[in-house]
Amino acid sequence: MVQGSALLLESRLSPMWMDFLRRAGGIAQGRGEALYLVGGVVRDLLLGRGIVDLDLVVEGDAIALARRLAQELAGKARTHPRFGTAKVEMAGWSADLASARSETYAHPGALPQVTPASIAEDLARRDFTVNAMAICLEPAHFGQLLDIHGGFPDLKARLIRILHPGSFMDDATRILRALRYEQRLDFQLESETEALMRWQTKMLDTISGDRLRHELELIFQEEYPEKVLARAEKLGVLAAISSGLRGDGWLTEALRCARRLGEPRGSTLELCFLLLAYPLGEAQVESFIRRLHFPAQVSRNLRALSRLKALLPSLAAPDMSPVRIYHHLHPFSPLTLRAVSLALGPGMPKGCIDLYLDRLRSLSPFLDGDDLRRMGVSPGPRLGRMLRALLEAKLEGKVSSREEEQALVKEWLEKGASGGAAPGRGGKPASR
Ligand code: CTP
């Protein structure tokens, strides 16, 4: 045990959290159980980084203890008996609670089999030394650091180190986790850890598509995902996930811009996947989709990416009118278009896509079907053609008000009556 982190806790945690931790440690002791702060929160406390939530492990029954804490501290316990975990919810914040456990893996990539265990065994099952420390909350030893695996020296040396050579085999998601922490904390992979990682990137094949996708999503949610991806490319990790993936320069800029767009969280993640897939050929996109087991909607957008890339030369033609741009790009989802726009350098095809996204896409005629019926157009294909022709007139800037649209429709109706070429007489909307 390393002494003396009680003061550290006092200096880093709010009085409200300190009060909770002291009382929780006392209540656990009253039940004959030892309670610890563990994992990322200990790492971040020692690094002086901000703490967002409290992770606690008890040598005992986490669910029973959570209920008791909730009762005594006027909180609420949410329990997950299947996982032996619970959340104690207080006013505006919460603490996660788990029973100390050991884990064994039936085969590489299997989900672990879990058995109740001591805190020492619980720490031994963890991914990296810096994540395998605990702070004791028992009243007599409150604040003492339990550092069995040398996490504290590794924090000082700024190293990400696995606990044992089989770690990546047990759980290959740790390959991506290691890179995520390395770049987030500005650490280095310890040399043996790096060598094992390079050697064992194939172990990623043991991870299901859903888990792998989740790990990539966690990377995209980091402050600088591009750094993690660049490192993953260098170490052969991206290629081991799916062939053709790259984490180089252009992606850096594209991801930065994607984040600045401030799309809703789910869309930003999807945009990141589209950008990652941008350099892939059609066959590579198919294996990427299979490997990461994307939901149908995302798969559709990923496939559309190749079709849109194939259209780029025609979008760069000098005679692209707004109407032609509209008809070329209308079949694509805004997210696919945004991804391609972000991937392209300044210039013409990008200009067309941006024009469509920022202006043309949201244009629609002032008049609708009811208005046209009131003006004497009978329901049917002709009415549809007129609405399309109105939209095109608006795209071309020929009309910009309701009155101008009404005048145009009247003109078409008169021409139609006198046999002229209007949309109602087979006069098609402008060419695509
Ligand atoms: N853990 C692990 N192996 C994994 C996932 C998690 O050993 N594959 C352990 C680590 O000790 C980690 C803890 O479980 O610290 C909690 O996991 P998680 O919430 O993913 O990480 P945090 O350390 O809390 O990190 P973050 O700051 O990203 O939330």
Tab-separated table of C-alpha atoms and ligand atoms in Angstrom:
chain	number	residue	atom	x	y	z
A	1	MET	CA	0.000	0.000	0.000
A	2	VAL	CA	1.146	3.496	-0.756
A	3	GLN	CA	0.241	5.871	2.071
A	4	GLY	CA	-1.032	9.372	2.028
A	5	SER	CA	-3.703	9.817	-0.602
A	6	ALA	CA	-6.355	10.964	1.908
A	7	LEU	CA	-5.047	14.472	1.480
A	8	LEU	CA	-5.039	13.994	-2.248
A	9	LEU	CA	-8.698	13.004	-2.122
A	10	GLU	CA	-9.486	16.057	0.024
A	11	SER	CA	-7.733	18.333	-2.426
A	12	ARG	CA	-9.313	16.912	-5.579
A	13	LEU	CA	-12.862	15.975	-4.628
A	14	SER	CA	-15.709	18.218	-3.576
A	15	PRO	CA	-16.752	18.151	0.119
A	16	MET	CA	-20.002	16.510	-1.028
A	17	TRP	CA	-18.154	13.586	-2.658
A	18	MET	CA	-15.741	13.327	0.270
A	19	ASP	CA	-18.643	13.101	2.681
A	20	PHE	CA	-20.257	10.393	0.539
A	21	LEU	CA	-17.028	8.368	0.305
A	22	ARG	CA	-16.340	8.542	4.061
A	23	ARG	CA	-19.878	7.563	4.942
A	24	ALA	CA	-20.022	4.841	2.280
A	25	GLY	CA	-16.731	3.372	3.566
A	26	GLY	CA	-18.142	3.361	7.111
A	27	ILE	CA	-21.459	1.789	6.105
A	28	ALA	CA	-19.637	-0.944	4.120
A	29	GLN	CA	-17.420	-1.635	7.109
A	30	GLY	CA	-20.521	-1.964	9.295
A	31	ARG	CA	-21.609	-4.758	6.924
A	32	GLY	CA	-18.185	-6.408	7.230
A	33	GLU	CA	-17.190	-5.343	3.707
A	34	ALA	CA	-14.265	-3.304	2.371
A	35	LEU	CA	-15.011	-0.581	-0.158
A	36	TYR	CA	-12.613	0.939	-2.713
A	37	LEU	CA	-12.511	3.637	-5.332
A	38	VAL	CA	-11.100	1.944	-8.455
A	39	GLY	CA	-9.988	2.177	-12.064
A	40	GLY	CA	-10.102	5.310	-14.199
A	41	VAL	CA	-11.195	7.582	-11.357
A	42	VAL	CA	-8.073	6.696	-9.337
A	43	ARG	CA	-5.879	7.212	-12.401
A	44	ASP	CA	-7.452	10.594	-13.100
A	45	LEU	CA	-7.293	11.687	-9.448
A	46	LEU	CA	-3.568	10.946	-9.366
A	47	LEU	CA	-3.075	12.782	-12.650
A	48	GLY	CA	-5.048	15.778	-11.449
A	49	ARG	CA	-7.569	15.385	-14.257
A	50	GLY	CA	-11.261	16.167	-13.861
A	51	ILE	CA	-13.454	13.461	-12.358
A	52	VAL	CA	-16.891	12.903	-13.845
A	53	ASP	CA	-18.096	9.873	-11.950
A	54	LEU	CA	-17.205	7.639	-9.033
A	55	ASP	CA	-16.449	3.933	-9.594
A	56	LEU	CA	-16.538	1.811	-6.468
A	57	VAL	CA	-15.748	-1.851	-5.854
A	58	VAL	CA	-16.771	-3.697	-2.722
A	59	GLU	CA	-15.356	-6.956	-1.433
A	60	GLY	CA	-18.861	-8.245	-0.898
A	61	ASP	CA	-22.371	-7.735	-2.234
A	62	ALA	CA	-22.551	-4.567	-4.377
A	63	ILE	CA	-26.322	-4.674	-4.808
A	64	ALA	CA	-27.120	-5.059	-1.108
A	65	LEU	CA	-24.602	-2.337	-0.256
A	66	ALA	CA	-26.042	0.020	-2.905
A	67	ARG	CA	-29.532	-0.408	-1.436
A	68	ARG	CA	-28.220	0.297	2.031
A	69	LEU	CA	-26.289	3.383	0.891
A	70	ALA	CA	-29.351	4.704	-0.910
A	71	GLN	CA	-31.444	4.179	2.203
A	72	GLU	CA	-29.023	5.850	4.597
A	73	LEU	CA	-27.884	8.684	2.345
A	74	ALA	CA	-31.258	9.626	0.858
A	75	GLY	CA	-30.349	8.426	-2.628
A	76	LYS	CA	-31.808	5.931	-5.045
A	77	ALA	CA	-30.355	2.528	-5.965
A	78	ARG	CA	-30.629	1.161	-9.484
A	79	THR	CA	-29.535	-2.442	-9.486
A	80	HIS	CA	-28.476	-4.827	-12.261
A	81	PRO	CA	-28.579	-8.257	-10.601
A	82	ARG	CA	-27.472	-10.013	-13.821
A	83	PHE	CA	-24.147	-8.190	-13.689
A	84	GLY	CA	-23.883	-7.809	-9.905
A	85	THR	CA	-23.633	-4.038	-10.311
A	86	ALA	CA	-25.603	-1.049	-9.082
A	87	LYS	CA	-25.752	2.712	-9.325
A	88	VAL	CA	-26.424	4.900	-6.324
A	89	GLU	CA	-28.110	8.053	-7.582
A	90	MET	CA	-27.865	11.174	-5.483
A	91	ALA	CA	-29.143	14.652	-6.276
A	92	GLY	CA	-27.440	15.471	-9.582
A	93	TRP	CA	-24.690	12.847	-9.495
A	94	SER	CA	-24.189	9.117	-9.086
A	95	ALA	CA	-21.693	6.431	-8.084
A	96	ASP	CA	-21.277	3.028	-9.768
A	97	LEU	CA	-20.798	0.059	-7.542
A	98	ALA	CA	-19.585	-3.450	-8.438
A	99	SER	CA	-18.643	-6.530	-6.452
A	100	ALA	CA	-14.949	-7.386	-6.588
A	101	ARG	CA	-14.581	-10.210	-9.096
A	102	SER	CA	-12.063	-12.273	-10.962
A	103	GLU	CA	-12.488	-13.078	-14.626
A	104	THR	CA	-11.457	-16.057	-16.715
A	105	TYR	CA	-11.709	-16.348	-20.487
A	106	ALA	CA	-12.792	-19.700	-21.976
A	107	HIS	CA	-11.032	-18.724	-25.219
A	108	PRO	CA	-9.585	-15.545	-26.723
A	109	GLY	CA	-12.309	-12.985	-27.312
A	110	ALA	CA	-14.899	-14.815	-25.181
A	111	LEU	CA	-16.852	-12.747	-22.698
A	112	PRO	CA	-15.303	-13.403	-19.287
A	113	GLN	CA	-16.634	-15.865	-16.723
A	114	VAL	CA	-16.958	-13.977	-13.498
A	115	THR	CA	-16.416	-15.173	-9.892
A	116	PRO	CA	-16.594	-13.158	-6.626
A	117	ALA	CA	-13.083	-12.330	-5.504
A	118	SER	CA	-10.826	-10.112	-3.411
A	119	ILE	CA	-9.873	-6.576	-4.430
A	120	ALA	CA	-6.399	-7.883	-5.331
A	121	GLU	CA	-7.906	-10.378	-7.790
A	122	ASP	CA	-10.249	-7.716	-9.108
A	123	LEU	CA	-7.312	-5.426	-9.883
A	124	ALA	CA	-5.386	-8.296	-11.480
A	125	ARG	CA	-8.124	-8.806	-14.109
A	126	ARG	CA	-7.837	-5.242	-15.406
A	127	ASP	CA	-6.371	-3.910	-18.617
A	128	PHE	CA	-3.440	-1.618	-17.773
A	129	THR	CA	-1.375	-0.888	-14.685
A	130	VAL	CA	-2.591	2.717	-14.595
A	131	ASN	CA	-6.191	1.449	-14.532
A	132	ALA	CA	-5.480	-1.216	-11.910
A	133	MET	CA	-5.137	0.906	-8.775
A	134	ALA	CA	-7.614	1.319	-5.936
A	135	ILE	CA	-8.036	3.777	-3.072
A	136	CYS	CA	-9.243	2.241	0.180
A	137	LEU	CA	-12.341	3.795	1.785
A	138	GLU	CA	-12.305	1.734	5.009
A	139	PRO	CA	-12.310	4.291	7.865
A	140	ALA	CA	-9.017	3.052	9.360
A	141	HIS	CA	-7.165	3.213	6.022
A	142	PHE	CA	-9.191	5.888	4.284
A	143	GLY	CA	-7.359	7.270	1.272
A	144	GLN	CA	-4.581	4.698	1.072
A	145	LEU	CA	-3.543	3.773	-2.439
A	146	LEU	CA	-3.502	0.085	-3.286
A	147	ASP	CA	-1.078	-0.291	-6.171
A	148	ILE	CA	-0.107	-3.913	-6.648
A	149	HIS	CA	0.907	-3.686	-10.310
A	150	GLY	CA	3.047	-0.570	-10.369
A	151	GLY	CA	0.422	1.763	-11.777
A	152	PHE	CA	1.735	4.779	-9.882
A	153	PRO	CA	5.321	4.516	-11.225
A	154	ASP	CA	3.836	3.998	-14.703
A	155	LEU	CA	1.714	7.131	-14.300
A	156	LYS	CA	4.868	9.059	-13.437
A	157	ALA	CA	6.723	7.538	-16.386
A	158	ARG	CA	3.642	8.140	-18.562
A	159	LEU	CA	3.387	4.527	-19.709
A	160	ILE	CA	0.512	2.304	-20.775
A	161	ARG	CA	1.473	-1.221	-19.751
A	162	ILE	CA	-0.577	-4.415	-19.769
A	163	LEU	CA	-0.564	-6.538	-16.624
A	164	HIS	CA	0.476	-9.828	-18.230
A	165	PRO	CA	1.524	-11.089	-21.665
A	166	GLY	CA	-1.829	-12.805	-22.308
A	167	SER	CA	-3.813	-9.603	-21.819
A	168	PHE	CA	-4.491	-8.809	-25.497
A	169	MET	CA	-5.334	-12.456	-26.114
A	170	ASP	CA	-7.873	-12.466	-23.294
A	171	ASP	CA	-9.504	-9.312	-24.573
A	172	ALA	CA	-8.315	-7.770	-27.827
A	173	THR	CA	-10.488	-4.659	-27.340
A	174	ARG	CA	-7.582	-3.684	-25.065
A	175	ILE	CA	-5.525	-3.067	-28.204
A	176	LEU	CA	-7.808	-0.152	-29.074
A	177	ARG	CA	-8.226	0.885	-25.439
A	178	ALA	CA	-4.445	1.099	-25.038
A	179	LEU	CA	-4.168	3.457	-28.018
A	180	ARG	CA	-7.080	5.512	-26.767
A	181	TYR	CA	-5.496	6.082	-23.343
A	182	GLU	CA	-2.038	6.582	-24.816
A	183	GLN	CA	-3.218	9.445	-26.987
A	184	ARG	CA	-5.725	10.889	-24.517
A	185	LEU	CA	-3.192	11.093	-21.700
A	186	ASP	CA	-0.209	11.813	-23.935
A	187	PHE	CA	1.499	8.645	-22.672
A	188	GLN	CA	3.569	6.023	-24.518
A	189	LEU	CA	2.961	2.316	-24.876
A	190	GLU	CA	5.523	0.555	-22.707
A	191	SER	CA	7.940	-1.224	-25.064
A	192	GLU	CA	6.898	-4.840	-24.373
A	193	THR	CA	3.248	-3.849	-24.502
A	194	GLU	CA	3.851	-2.255	-27.894
A	195	ALA	CA	5.757	-5.273	-29.176
A	196	LEU	CA	2.986	-7.632	-28.043
A	197	MET	CA	0.384	-5.399	-29.618
A	198	ARG	CA	2.167	-5.362	-32.994
A	199	TRP	CA	2.521	-9.104	-32.816
A	200	GLN	CA	-1.061	-9.767	-31.739
A	201	THR	CA	-3.123	-7.401	-33.872
A	202	LYS	CA	-4.660	-10.542	-35.424
A	203	MET	CA	-6.363	-11.158	-32.069
A	204	LEU	CA	-8.801	-8.425	-33.106
A	205	ASP	CA	-10.398	-11.132	-35.253
A	206	THR	CA	-11.670	-12.721	-32.038
A	207	ILE	CA	-13.812	-9.648	-31.239
A	208	SER	CA	-17.381	-9.418	-32.509
A	209	GLY	CA	-18.300	-6.659	-34.956
A	210	ASP	CA	-20.541	-4.975	-32.394
A	211	ARG	CA	-17.797	-4.786	-29.764
A	212	LEU	CA	-15.265	-3.576	-32.273
A	213	ARG	CA	-17.647	-0.914	-33.551
A	214	HIS	CA	-18.270	0.217	-29.982
A	215	GLU	CA	-14.520	0.583	-29.390
A	216	LEU	CA	-14.213	2.697	-32.535
A	217	GLU	CA	-17.125	4.829	-31.347
A	218	LEU	CA	-15.282	5.409	-28.071
A	219	ILE	CA	-12.275	6.523	-30.104
A	220	PHE	CA	-14.418	8.928	-32.132
A	221	GLN	CA	-15.673	10.427	-28.872
A	222	GLU	CA	-12.156	11.248	-27.689
A	223	GLU	CA	-10.968	14.825	-27.940
A	224	TYR	CA	-8.486	13.894	-30.693
A	225	PRO	CA	-9.668	10.695	-32.364
A	226	GLU	CA	-7.416	11.367	-35.342
A	227	LYS	CA	-4.324	10.899	-33.145
A	228	VAL	CA	-5.573	7.487	-32.017
A	229	LEU	CA	-6.344	6.474	-35.603
A	230	ALA	CA	-2.961	7.654	-36.887
A	231	ARG	CA	-1.242	5.594	-34.209
A	232	ALA	CA	-3.514	2.630	-34.968
A	233	GLU	CA	-2.490	2.803	-38.603
A	234	LYS	CA	1.216	2.921	-37.744
A	235	LEU	CA	0.968	-0.155	-35.542
A	236	GLY	CA	-0.990	-2.153	-38.135
A	237	VAL	CA	-4.149	-2.081	-36.023
A	238	LEU	CA	-6.380	-0.397	-38.616
A	239	ALA	CA	-5.342	-2.836	-41.323
A	240	ALA	CA	-6.119	-5.696	-38.922
A	241	ILE	CA	-9.650	-4.361	-38.494
A	242	SER	CA	-10.405	-4.050	-42.203
A	243	SER	CA	-8.153	-3.738	-45.222
A	244	GLY	CA	-7.722	-0.315	-46.762
A	245	LEU	CA	-8.453	1.698	-43.580
A	246	ARG	CA	-6.102	4.626	-43.139
A	247	GLY	CA	-5.574	7.089	-40.329
A	248	ASP	CA	-3.406	9.624	-42.099
A	249	GLY	CA	-3.377	13.386	-42.621
A	250	TRP	CA	-6.539	14.054	-44.577
A	251	LEU	CA	-8.642	12.206	-42.019
A	252	THR	CA	-7.298	14.479	-39.280
A	253	GLU	CA	-8.663	17.549	-40.952
A	254	ALA	CA	-11.918	15.879	-41.964
A	255	LEU	CA	-12.642	14.619	-38.436
A	256	ARG	CA	-11.856	18.011	-36.989
A	257	CYS	CA	-14.359	19.628	-39.324
A	258	ALA	CA	-16.913	16.892	-38.592
A	259	ARG	CA	-16.737	17.687	-34.877
A	260	ARG	CA	-17.150	21.387	-35.518
A	261	LEU	CA	-20.422	20.756	-37.343
A	262	GLY	CA	-22.030	19.920	-34.008
A	263	GLU	CA	-24.444	17.337	-35.447
A	264	PRO	CA	-26.371	15.257	-32.914
A	265	ARG	CA	-24.140	12.647	-31.239
A	266	GLY	CA	-25.338	9.634	-33.272
A	267	SER	CA	-24.914	11.480	-36.567
A	268	THR	CA	-21.406	12.625	-35.699
A	269	LEU	CA	-20.426	9.020	-34.991
A	270	GLU	CA	-21.896	7.876	-38.286
A	271	LEU	CA	-20.144	10.714	-40.083
A	272	CYS	CA	-16.853	9.557	-38.545
A	273	PHE	CA	-17.407	6.013	-39.848
A	274	LEU	CA	-18.213	7.386	-43.312
A	275	LEU	CA	-15.001	9.405	-43.279
A	276	LEU	CA	-12.988	6.411	-42.130
A	277	ALA	CA	-14.480	4.401	-45.010
A	278	TYR	CA	-13.976	7.141	-47.606
A	279	PRO	CA	-10.724	5.808	-49.089
A	280	LEU	CA	-12.121	2.263	-49.427
A	281	GLY	CA	-13.006	0.671	-52.750
A	282	GLU	CA	-16.390	-0.988	-53.209
A	283	ALA	CA	-15.227	-4.462	-52.196
A	284	GLN	CA	-13.410	-3.059	-49.168
A	285	VAL	CA	-16.559	-1.202	-48.122
A	286	GLU	CA	-18.440	-4.505	-48.224
A	287	SER	CA	-15.925	-6.242	-45.957
A	288	PHE	CA	-15.857	-3.203	-43.638
A	289	ILE	CA	-19.664	-3.427	-43.372
A	290	ARG	CA	-19.513	-7.159	-42.668
A	291	ARG	CA	-16.669	-6.841	-40.171
A	292	LEU	CA	-18.249	-4.085	-38.086
A	293	HIS	CA	-21.768	-5.396	-38.417
A	294	PHE	CA	-23.223	-1.953	-39.136
A	295	PRO	CA	-26.961	-1.358	-38.811
A	296	ALA	CA	-28.845	-1.286	-42.146
A	297	GLN	CA	-29.108	2.501	-42.347
A	298	VAL	CA	-25.378	3.063	-41.853
A	299	SER	CA	-24.583	0.268	-44.334
A	300	ARG	CA	-26.785	1.991	-46.916
A	301	ASN	CA	-24.905	5.258	-46.452
A	302	LEU	CA	-21.546	3.477	-46.621
A	303	ARG	CA	-22.508	1.854	-49.936
A	304	ALA	CA	-23.851	5.166	-51.261
A	305	LEU	CA	-20.415	6.645	-50.611
A	306	SER	CA	-18.939	4.649	-53.514
A	307	ARG	CA	-21.767	5.694	-55.833
A	308	LEU	CA	-21.309	9.338	-54.916
A	309	LYS	CA	-17.542	9.131	-55.397
A	310	ALA	CA	-18.179	7.782	-58.907
A	311	LEU	CA	-20.319	10.872	-59.668
A	312	LEU	CA	-17.653	13.371	-58.671
A	313	PRO	CA	-16.124	13.840	-62.160
A	314	SER	CA	-19.516	14.827	-63.603
A	315	LEU	CA	-20.105	17.224	-60.700
A	316	ALA	CA	-16.849	18.931	-61.609
A	317	ALA	CA	-18.150	19.753	-65.143
A	318	PRO	CA	-18.175	23.510	-65.827
A	319	ASP	CA	-21.844	23.570	-66.916
A	320	MET	CA	-23.367	22.213	-63.703
A	321	SER	CA	-26.582	24.149	-63.183
A	322	PRO	CA	-28.407	24.143	-59.819
A	323	VAL	CA	-31.079	21.930	-61.388
A	324	ARG	CA	-28.532	19.341	-62.519
A	325	ILE	CA	-26.770	19.466	-59.160
A	326	TYR	CA	-30.112	18.937	-57.454
A	327	HIS	CA	-31.014	15.911	-59.541
A	328	HIS	CA	-27.551	14.365	-59.188
A	329	LEU	CA	-27.448	14.722	-55.421
A	330	HIS	CA	-31.078	14.351	-54.401
A	331	PRO	CA	-30.848	10.527	-54.088
A	332	PHE	CA	-28.123	10.757	-51.416
A	333	SER	CA	-28.603	11.214	-47.684
A	334	PRO	CA	-27.345	14.503	-46.221
A	335	LEU	CA	-24.880	12.549	-44.064
A	336	THR	CA	-23.295	10.786	-47.054
A	337	LEU	CA	-23.062	14.126	-48.844
A	338	ARG	CA	-21.550	15.807	-45.801
A	339	ALA	CA	-18.940	13.060	-45.487
A	340	VAL	CA	-17.878	13.430	-49.107
A	341	SER	CA	-17.826	17.214	-48.825
A	342	LEU	CA	-15.560	16.946	-45.770
A	343	ALA	CA	-13.290	14.498	-47.560
A	344	LEU	CA	-12.850	16.702	-50.634
A	345	GLY	CA	-10.436	19.581	-50.995
A	346	PRO	CA	-11.766	23.023	-51.945
A	347	GLY	CA	-12.883	23.202	-55.555
A	348	MET	CA	-15.728	22.292	-57.779
A	349	PRO	CA	-17.263	18.984	-56.792
A	350	LYS	CA	-17.117	20.095	-53.163
A	351	GLY	CA	-18.678	23.444	-54.097
A	352	CYS	CA	-21.607	21.634	-55.762
A	353	ILE	CA	-22.187	19.392	-52.767
A	354	ASP	CA	-22.046	22.309	-50.349
A	355	LEU	CA	-24.412	24.338	-52.503
A	356	TYR	CA	-26.847	21.424	-52.469
A	357	LEU	CA	-26.529	20.832	-48.706
A	358	ASP	CA	-26.636	24.444	-47.660
A	359	ARG	CA	-29.261	25.788	-50.062
A	360	LEU	CA	-30.756	23.657	-52.818
A	361	ARG	CA	-31.769	20.708	-50.626
A	362	SER	CA	-34.213	22.732	-48.565
A	363	LEU	CA	-35.819	24.601	-51.460
A	364	SER	CA	-39.401	23.754	-52.317
A	365	PRO	CA	-42.066	25.635	-54.256
A	366	PHE	CA	-44.335	28.017	-52.354
A	367	LEU	CA	-47.315	26.425	-54.126
A	368	ASP	CA	-48.429	22.927	-53.282
A	369	GLY	CA	-50.829	20.467	-54.926
A	370	ASP	CA	-53.891	22.088	-53.338
A	371	ASP	CA	-52.870	25.488	-54.691
A	372	LEU	CA	-52.497	24.059	-58.202
A	373	ARG	CA	-55.905	22.337	-57.972
A	374	ARG	CA	-57.460	25.614	-56.911
A	375	MET	CA	-55.861	27.198	-59.984
A	376	GLY	CA	-57.591	24.640	-62.175
A	377	VAL	CA	-54.995	21.863	-62.589
A	378	SER	CA	-56.705	18.524	-62.189
A	379	PRO	CA	-55.078	15.880	-59.963
A	380	GLY	CA	-52.809	13.449	-61.813
A	381	PRO	CA	-49.342	13.133	-63.356
A	382	ARG	CA	-49.581	16.588	-64.942
A	383	LEU	CA	-49.944	18.181	-61.524
A	384	GLY	CA	-46.831	16.301	-60.340
A	385	ARG	CA	-44.885	17.503	-63.386
A	386	MET	CA	-45.941	21.082	-62.714
A	387	LEU	CA	-44.766	20.881	-59.112
A	388	ARG	CA	-41.395	19.569	-60.301
A	389	ALA	CA	-41.185	22.309	-62.914
A	390	LEU	CA	-41.968	24.888	-60.219
A	391	LEU	CA	-39.169	23.502	-58.077
A	392	GLU	CA	-36.765	23.723	-61.006
A	393	ALA	CA	-37.819	27.298	-61.737
A	394	LYS	CA	-37.059	28.074	-58.117
A	395	LEU	CA	-33.688	26.269	-58.244
A	396	GLU	CA	-32.780	28.323	-61.304
A	397	GLY	CA	-33.780	31.517	-59.551
A	398	LYS	CA	-36.550	32.244	-62.094
A	399	VAL	CA	-39.148	32.618	-59.361
A	400	SER	CA	-38.726	33.754	-55.809
A	401	SER	CA	-42.221	34.455	-54.500
A	402	ARG	CA	-45.639	32.881	-54.353
A	403	GLU	CA	-46.986	35.455	-56.791
A	404	GLU	CA	-44.252	34.717	-59.342
A	405	GLU	CA	-45.019	31.011	-59.097
A	406	GLN	CA	-48.735	31.690	-59.601
A	407	ALA	CA	-47.925	33.804	-62.658
A	408	LEU	CA	-45.771	30.993	-64.064
A	409	VAL	CA	-48.508	28.413	-63.554
A	410	LYS	CA	-51.023	30.709	-65.234
A	411	GLU	CA	-48.628	31.095	-68.162
A	412	TRP	CA	-48.278	27.303	-68.445
A	413	LEU	CA	-52.035	26.860	-68.321
A	414	GLU	CA	-52.551	29.458	-71.038
A	415	LYS	CA	-49.813	27.937	-73.186
A	416	GLY	CA	-51.314	24.536	-72.542
A	417	ALA	CA	-54.710	25.791	-73.711
A	418	SER	CA	-53.143	27.264	-76.839
A	419	GLY	CA	-51.039	24.100	-77.467
A	420	GLY	CA	-47.671	25.527	-76.269
A	421	ALA	CA	-44.998	23.443	-74.540
A	422	ALA	CA	-45.792	23.602	-70.837
A	423	PRO	CA	-45.173	20.943	-68.206
A	424	GLY	CA	-48.793	19.916	-68.504
A	425	ARG	CA	-48.368	19.001	-72.205
A	426	GLY	CA	-45.400	16.703	-71.960
A	427	GLY	CA	-43.012	19.651	-71.528
A	428	LYS	CA	-40.559	17.913	-69.166
A	429	PRO	CA	-38.792	19.556	-66.268
A	430	ALA	CA	-35.355	20.829	-67.250
A	431	SER	CA	-32.857	18.132	-68.213
A	432	ARG	CA	-30.974	16.186	-65.568
B	1	CTP	N1	-11.466	-2.521	-17.828
B	1	CTP	C1	-10.605	-3.530	-18.210
B	1	CTP	N2	-10.683	-4.090	-19.457
B	1	CTP	C2	-11.607	-3.657	-20.338
B	1	CTP	C3	-12.505	-2.644	-19.975
B	1	CTP	C4	-12.411	-2.071	-18.700
B	1	CTP	O1	-9.768	-3.919	-17.420
B	1	CTP	N3	-11.676	-4.210	-21.541
B	1	CTP	C5	-11.357	-1.947	-16.460
B	1	CTP	C6	-10.284	-0.879	-16.314
B	1	CTP	O2	-9.713	-1.011	-15.038
B	1	CTP	C7	-11.059	0.411	-16.382
B	1	CTP	C8	-12.381	0.022	-15.722
B	1	CTP	O3	-12.586	-1.349	-16.089
B	1	CTP	O4	-10.414	1.427	-15.657
B	1	CTP	C9	-13.576	0.838	-16.178
B	1	CTP	O5	-13.703	0.774	-17.586
B	1	CTP	P1	-14.126	2.034	-18.437
B	1	CTP	O6	-15.313	2.652	-17.816
B	1	CTP	O7	-14.170	1.620	-19.860
B	1	CTP	O8	-12.858	2.948	-18.293
B	1	CTP	P2	-12.385	4.102	-17.339
B	1	CTP	O9	-11.048	3.723	-16.810
B	1	CTP	O10	-13.432	4.505	-16.384
B	1	CTP	O11	-11.994	5.139	-18.409
B	1	CTP	P3	-12.685	6.346	-19.050
B	1	CTP	O12	-11.888	7.451	-18.466
B	1	CTP	O13	-12.477	6.153	-20.509
B	1	CTP	O14	-14.125	6.326	-18.651
